Amino acid sequence: MQFARVNDVTIHYQIIGGPADKPVIVFANSLGTDFRIWRDVIVRLAGDFAIVLYDKRGHGLSDVGQLPYSIDDHASDLIGLLETLEVEQAFICGLSVGGLIAQSLYQQRPDLVRGLILCDTAHKIGTAETWNARIEAVENNGIGSIVDAVMERWFTPAFRRPENRAYAGYCNMLARQPVEGYAATCGAIRDADFTKAAGKIAVPTICIVGDQDGSTPPDLVRSTAQLIPNARFETIRDAGHIPCVEQPEALTAVIRAFIDIALHGELSP
Ligand SMILES: O=C(O)CC1=CCC(=O)O1
């Protein structure tokens, strides 16, 4: 296990693959998850890339830190981690709130970004009303009280079968996040709006979405792609909000092809 101290917060991270002359991909997780969600994608990419995984503050083994949070705070943590690891430039793959963090990181430090992989995310996610209701629910009744509703957005019915042990595991992952970190990240998402900033993105970008995503549906992600100059848009079939868990093979293929084109201008043989 690897830990860094950034902005007075202990951040849990992992580096896989390399050596350092390989292109670097940084993965940023969604709300209520830790970096284990990327496992089935990482095993397919390791060897060809240097991979950085981390738990954002308030999630996984990272500290909760000082409340409240903004998306810029989350991005500042990631910038600090990349500086600590001496990563000069990377593809940033952000899922959901991880995609908001990626957009903020690009605004703050475009020099660190080789390309953006915006997965099941948008320029703005949800409304103040829905986020305030969710914050109230978890603060009053715990994260366990919202697990069933959240799972309907995360995963397709085919994955949510009671006999699917992975499904049970991801319910545990969500329920076990610290309430303070979860609620503070909901507040950060509520307050984030990258609608204007999207038009200024000037690195290769792809927006990807599961065709059954109930949190950032395909039409929302497509409209985000339309705001970003020259951004690509791809749909992953038979996936909800977390295609890295449900369809890792298909997601990896899209990520690989995007990076190949970003680096070489065309698909290499
Ligand atoms: O929990 C959800 O509804 C899905 C989600 C929204 C933002 C995020 O990171 O995950």
Short mmCIF file of C-alpha atoms and ligand atoms in Angstrom, two decimals:
data_model
loop_
_atom_site.label_atom_id
_atom_site.label_comp_id
_atom_site.label_asym_id
_atom_site.label_seq_id
_atom_site.Cartn_x
_atom_site.Cartn_y
_atom_site.Cartn_z
CA MET A 1 0.00 0.00 0.00
CA GLN A 2 1.21 3.50 -0.79
CA PHE A 3 0.30 6.74 0.96
CA ALA A 4 1.17 10.38 0.26
CA ARG A 5 0.58 13.48 2.35
CA VAL A 6 -1.03 16.20 0.24
CA ASN A 7 -2.79 19.38 1.43
CA ASP A 8 -2.70 18.01 5.00
CA VAL A 9 -4.59 14.91 3.87
CA THR A 10 -3.24 11.35 3.68
CA ILE A 11 -4.00 10.05 0.20
CA HIS A 12 -4.01 6.33 -0.58
CA TYR A 13 -2.66 5.60 -4.05
CA GLN A 14 -1.10 2.88 -6.14
CA ILE A 15 1.23 2.90 -9.13
CA ILE A 16 1.03 -0.06 -11.46
CA GLY A 17 3.08 -0.85 -14.52
CA GLY A 18 5.60 1.40 -16.12
CA PRO A 19 8.46 1.95 -16.66
CA ALA A 20 8.10 5.67 -16.52
CA ASP A 21 8.66 6.13 -20.27
CA LYS A 22 5.25 4.54 -20.92
CA PRO A 23 2.28 6.91 -21.24
CA VAL A 24 0.77 7.62 -17.82
CA ILE A 25 -2.95 7.16 -17.13
CA VAL A 26 -4.42 8.49 -13.89
CA PHE A 27 -7.77 7.07 -12.79
CA ALA A 28 -10.12 9.13 -10.60
CA ASN A 29 -13.09 7.36 -9.00
CA SER A 30 -16.77 8.14 -8.70
CA LEU A 31 -18.72 9.12 -5.60
CA GLY A 32 -18.93 6.35 -3.02
CA THR A 33 -16.21 4.16 -4.54
CA ASP A 34 -12.51 3.52 -4.06
CA PHE A 35 -9.89 2.70 -6.66
CA ARG A 36 -10.66 -1.04 -6.70
CA ILE A 37 -13.41 -0.31 -9.25
CA TRP A 38 -10.72 -0.02 -11.95
CA ARG A 39 -9.17 -3.46 -11.36
CA ASP A 40 -10.55 -5.22 -14.44
CA VAL A 41 -9.48 -2.35 -16.68
CA ILE A 42 -6.03 -2.05 -15.10
CA VAL A 43 -5.18 -5.71 -15.61
CA ARG A 44 -5.78 -5.19 -19.33
CA LEU A 45 -3.68 -2.01 -19.57
CA ALA A 46 -0.75 -2.78 -17.26
CA GLY A 47 2.45 -3.37 -19.20
CA ASP A 48 1.61 -0.80 -21.85
CA PHE A 49 1.03 2.13 -19.52
CA ALA A 50 2.15 3.52 -16.17
CA ILE A 51 -1.04 3.66 -14.12
CA VAL A 52 -1.81 5.85 -11.11
CA LEU A 53 -4.82 5.01 -8.97
CA TYR A 54 -5.90 6.92 -5.88
CA ASP A 55 -8.72 7.33 -3.38
CA LYS A 56 -9.94 10.91 -3.30
CA ARG A 57 -10.31 12.49 0.12
CA GLY A 58 -13.26 11.21 2.11
CA HIS A 59 -13.15 7.84 0.31
CA GLY A 60 -11.36 4.51 0.65
CA LEU A 61 -8.23 4.62 2.78
CA SER A 62 -7.64 8.36 2.29
CA ASP A 63 -8.35 10.83 5.08
CA VAL A 64 -11.63 12.69 5.28
CA GLY A 65 -9.76 15.98 5.87
CA GLN A 66 -11.32 19.33 6.53
CA LEU A 67 -14.93 19.95 5.50
CA PRO A 68 -16.55 21.29 3.36
CA TYR A 69 -14.99 20.29 0.02
CA SER A 70 -15.07 21.81 -3.43
CA ILE A 71 -14.22 20.04 -6.69
CA ASP A 72 -11.22 22.36 -6.89
CA ASP A 73 -10.05 20.96 -3.49
CA HIS A 74 -10.32 17.42 -4.86
CA ALA A 75 -8.40 18.49 -7.98
CA SER A 76 -5.76 20.24 -5.87
CA ASP A 77 -5.21 16.95 -4.02
CA LEU A 78 -4.69 15.14 -7.31
CA ILE A 79 -2.31 17.86 -8.54
CA GLY A 80 -0.35 17.51 -5.29
CA LEU A 81 -0.22 13.74 -5.69
CA LEU A 82 1.05 14.00 -9.28
CA GLU A 83 3.70 16.48 -8.16
CA THR A 84 4.75 14.14 -5.35
CA LEU A 85 5.03 11.27 -7.83
CA GLU A 86 6.88 13.52 -10.33
CA VAL A 87 4.33 12.81 -13.06
CA GLU A 88 4.81 15.55 -15.62
CA GLN A 89 1.92 14.74 -17.92
CA ALA A 90 -0.84 12.12 -17.99
CA PHE A 91 -4.10 11.03 -19.53
CA ILE A 92 -6.67 11.70 -16.83
CA CYS A 93 -9.53 9.18 -16.80
CA GLY A 94 -12.24 10.41 -14.45
CA LEU A 95 -15.47 8.57 -13.70
CA SER A 96 -18.46 10.72 -12.70
CA VAL A 97 -17.21 13.07 -9.94
CA GLY A 98 -13.76 11.88 -11.03
CA GLY A 99 -14.57 13.50 -14.39
CA LEU A 100 -15.44 16.77 -12.66
CA ILE A 101 -12.10 16.54 -10.84
CA ALA A 102 -10.39 15.94 -14.20
CA GLN A 103 -12.06 19.05 -15.67
CA SER A 104 -11.00 21.17 -12.68
CA LEU A 105 -7.47 19.79 -12.83
CA TYR A 106 -7.30 20.75 -16.50
CA GLN A 107 -8.47 24.29 -15.66
CA GLN A 108 -5.89 24.64 -12.89
CA ARG A 109 -2.92 22.86 -14.52
CA PRO A 110 -3.42 22.20 -18.24
CA ASP A 111 0.30 21.40 -18.53
CA LEU A 112 -0.28 18.17 -16.57
CA VAL A 113 -2.92 16.87 -18.98
CA ARG A 114 -2.10 14.91 -22.17
CA GLY A 115 -5.74 14.04 -22.73
CA LEU A 116 -9.07 13.70 -20.94
CA ILE A 117 -11.10 10.50 -20.71
CA LEU A 118 -14.42 11.67 -19.27
CA CYS A 119 -16.37 8.59 -18.31
CA ASP A 120 -20.02 8.75 -17.22
CA THR A 121 -19.63 12.38 -16.26
CA ALA A 122 -20.77 15.78 -17.45
CA HIS A 123 -20.11 19.50 -17.35
CA LYS A 124 -22.69 19.64 -14.54
CA ILE A 125 -24.21 16.72 -12.63
CA GLY A 126 -27.64 16.87 -10.96
CA THR A 127 -29.36 19.81 -9.27
CA ALA A 128 -28.97 21.54 -5.91
CA GLU A 129 -32.28 19.98 -4.81
CA THR A 130 -31.29 16.38 -5.56
CA TRP A 131 -27.85 16.75 -3.94
CA ASN A 132 -29.25 18.47 -0.84
CA ALA A 133 -31.83 15.70 -0.45
CA ARG A 134 -29.09 13.08 -0.73
CA ILE A 135 -26.88 14.86 1.81
CA GLU A 136 -29.80 15.05 4.24
CA ALA A 137 -30.60 11.37 3.74
CA VAL A 138 -27.07 10.13 4.45
CA GLU A 139 -26.50 12.51 7.36
CA ASN A 140 -29.78 11.45 9.00
CA ASN A 141 -29.97 7.77 8.10
CA GLY A 142 -26.52 6.67 6.94
CA ILE A 143 -25.30 5.65 3.48
CA GLY A 144 -26.97 2.25 3.88
CA SER A 145 -30.33 3.99 3.50
CA ILE A 146 -29.58 5.01 -0.12
CA VAL A 147 -27.72 1.91 -1.36
CA ASP A 148 -30.65 0.31 -3.24
CA ALA A 149 -31.57 3.54 -5.04
CA VAL A 150 -27.96 4.27 -5.99
CA MET A 151 -27.37 0.74 -7.26
CA GLU A 152 -30.24 1.15 -9.74
CA ARG A 153 -28.22 3.95 -11.35
CA TRP A 154 -24.81 2.28 -11.07
CA PHE A 155 -25.64 -1.11 -12.56
CA THR A 156 -27.97 -2.75 -15.07
CA PRO A 157 -30.60 -5.25 -13.88
CA ALA A 158 -28.42 -8.08 -15.27
CA PHE A 159 -25.63 -7.15 -12.82
CA ARG A 160 -27.97 -6.52 -9.87
CA ARG A 161 -28.92 -10.18 -9.51
CA PRO A 162 -28.87 -11.26 -5.84
CA GLU A 163 -26.62 -14.22 -6.66
CA ASN A 164 -23.97 -11.93 -8.20
CA ARG A 165 -21.28 -11.80 -5.51
CA ALA A 166 -19.66 -8.77 -7.16
CA TYR A 167 -22.93 -6.89 -6.78
CA ALA A 168 -22.96 -7.60 -3.03
CA GLY A 169 -19.34 -6.42 -2.84
CA TYR A 170 -20.08 -3.09 -4.50
CA CYS A 171 -23.06 -2.54 -2.17
CA ASN A 172 -20.58 -2.99 0.70
CA MET A 173 -18.09 -0.61 -0.92
CA LEU A 174 -20.68 2.16 -1.10
CA ALA A 175 -22.12 1.58 2.38
CA ARG A 176 -18.65 1.60 3.98
CA GLN A 177 -17.49 5.01 2.76
CA PRO A 178 -17.26 7.61 5.55
CA VAL A 179 -20.54 9.58 5.73
CA GLU A 180 -18.71 12.91 6.17
CA GLY A 181 -16.54 12.38 3.09
CA TYR A 182 -19.48 11.14 1.02
CA ALA A 183 -21.74 14.05 2.00
CA ALA A 184 -18.99 16.63 1.50
CA THR A 185 -18.30 15.24 -1.98
CA CYS A 186 -22.05 15.46 -2.77
CA GLY A 187 -21.80 19.15 -1.81
CA ALA A 188 -18.77 19.59 -4.06
CA ILE A 189 -20.64 18.02 -7.02
CA ARG A 190 -23.69 20.20 -6.33
CA ASP A 191 -21.56 23.36 -6.51
CA ALA A 192 -19.53 22.43 -9.62
CA ASP A 193 -20.39 23.76 -13.07
CA PHE A 194 -17.95 23.40 -15.97
CA THR A 195 -20.38 24.50 -18.68
CA LYS A 196 -18.34 27.57 -19.65
CA ALA A 197 -14.95 25.93 -19.08
CA ALA A 198 -15.82 23.01 -21.40
CA GLY A 199 -15.49 25.19 -24.49
CA LYS A 200 -11.90 26.01 -23.56
CA ILE A 201 -10.62 22.44 -23.37
CA ALA A 202 -7.83 22.13 -25.92
CA VAL A 203 -6.50 18.60 -25.39
CA PRO A 204 -7.75 15.35 -26.97
CA THR A 205 -10.94 14.40 -25.11
CA ILE A 206 -13.36 11.52 -25.20
CA CYS A 207 -16.70 11.33 -23.39
CA ILE A 208 -17.84 7.76 -22.71
CA VAL A 209 -21.12 6.55 -21.19
CA GLY A 210 -22.86 3.31 -20.33
CA ASP A 211 -26.04 3.00 -22.43
CA GLN A 212 -28.09 2.44 -19.25
CA ASP A 213 -26.38 5.02 -17.03
CA GLY A 214 -29.04 6.31 -14.61
CA SER A 215 -26.88 9.05 -13.07
CA THR A 216 -25.34 10.78 -16.09
CA PRO A 217 -27.51 9.44 -18.93
CA PRO A 218 -26.24 9.19 -22.53
CA ASP A 219 -27.99 12.41 -23.66
CA LEU A 220 -26.27 14.42 -20.90
CA VAL A 221 -22.84 12.98 -21.66
CA ARG A 222 -23.38 13.55 -25.40
CA SER A 223 -24.25 17.19 -24.70
CA THR A 224 -21.04 17.53 -22.66
CA ALA A 225 -19.05 16.15 -25.60
CA GLN A 226 -20.74 18.70 -27.85
CA LEU A 227 -19.48 21.53 -25.60
CA ILE A 228 -15.84 20.39 -25.83
CA PRO A 229 -14.01 21.24 -29.08
CA ASN A 230 -13.38 18.08 -31.17
CA ALA A 231 -14.37 15.72 -28.33
CA ARG A 232 -15.30 12.17 -29.26
CA PHE A 233 -18.36 10.43 -27.85
CA GLU A 234 -18.70 6.67 -27.28
CA THR A 235 -21.40 4.51 -25.73
CA ILE A 236 -20.68 1.25 -23.88
CA ARG A 237 -23.44 -1.31 -24.37
CA ASP A 238 -25.04 -3.14 -21.47
CA ALA A 239 -23.54 -0.89 -18.80
CA GLY A 240 -24.88 1.49 -16.20
CA HIS A 241 -22.91 4.27 -14.49
CA ILE A 242 -19.79 2.18 -13.79
CA PRO A 243 -18.71 0.49 -17.05
CA CYS A 244 -15.24 -0.26 -15.63
CA VAL A 245 -16.97 -2.84 -13.41
CA GLU A 246 -19.72 -4.04 -15.75
CA GLN A 247 -18.01 -3.94 -19.15
CA PRO A 248 -14.26 -3.62 -18.53
CA GLU A 249 -13.27 -5.27 -21.82
CA ALA A 250 -15.32 -2.85 -23.93
CA LEU A 251 -14.26 0.17 -21.88
CA THR A 252 -10.58 -0.78 -22.10
CA ALA A 253 -10.83 -1.08 -25.88
CA VAL A 254 -12.30 2.42 -26.14
CA ILE A 255 -9.63 3.87 -23.82
CA ARG A 256 -6.82 2.14 -25.75
CA ALA A 257 -8.09 3.31 -29.13
CA PHE A 258 -8.49 6.88 -27.88
CA ILE A 259 -4.97 7.02 -26.45
CA ASP A 260 -3.54 5.46 -29.58
CA ILE A 261 -5.13 8.16 -31.75
CA ALA A 262 -4.15 10.92 -29.29
CA LEU A 263 -0.51 9.77 -29.34
CA HIS A 264 -0.05 8.63 -32.93
CA GLY A 265 -2.88 10.28 -34.87
CA GLU A 266 -4.28 6.93 -36.01
CA LEU A 267 -4.72 3.39 -34.75
CA SER A 268 -1.35 1.65 -34.75
CA PRO A 269 -1.18 -1.90 -36.17
O1 LIG B 1 -24.23 8.02 -6.87
C1 LIG B 1 -24.65 8.32 -7.98
O2 LIG B 1 -25.82 8.66 -8.21
C2 LIG B 1 -23.72 8.35 -9.12
C3 LIG B 1 -22.79 9.47 -9.07
C4 LIG B 1 -23.02 10.78 -9.24
C5 LIG B 1 -21.77 11.51 -9.13
C6 LIG B 1 -20.83 10.40 -8.93
O3 LIG B 1 -19.62 10.47 -8.81
O4 LIG B 1 -21.47 9.22 -8.87
#
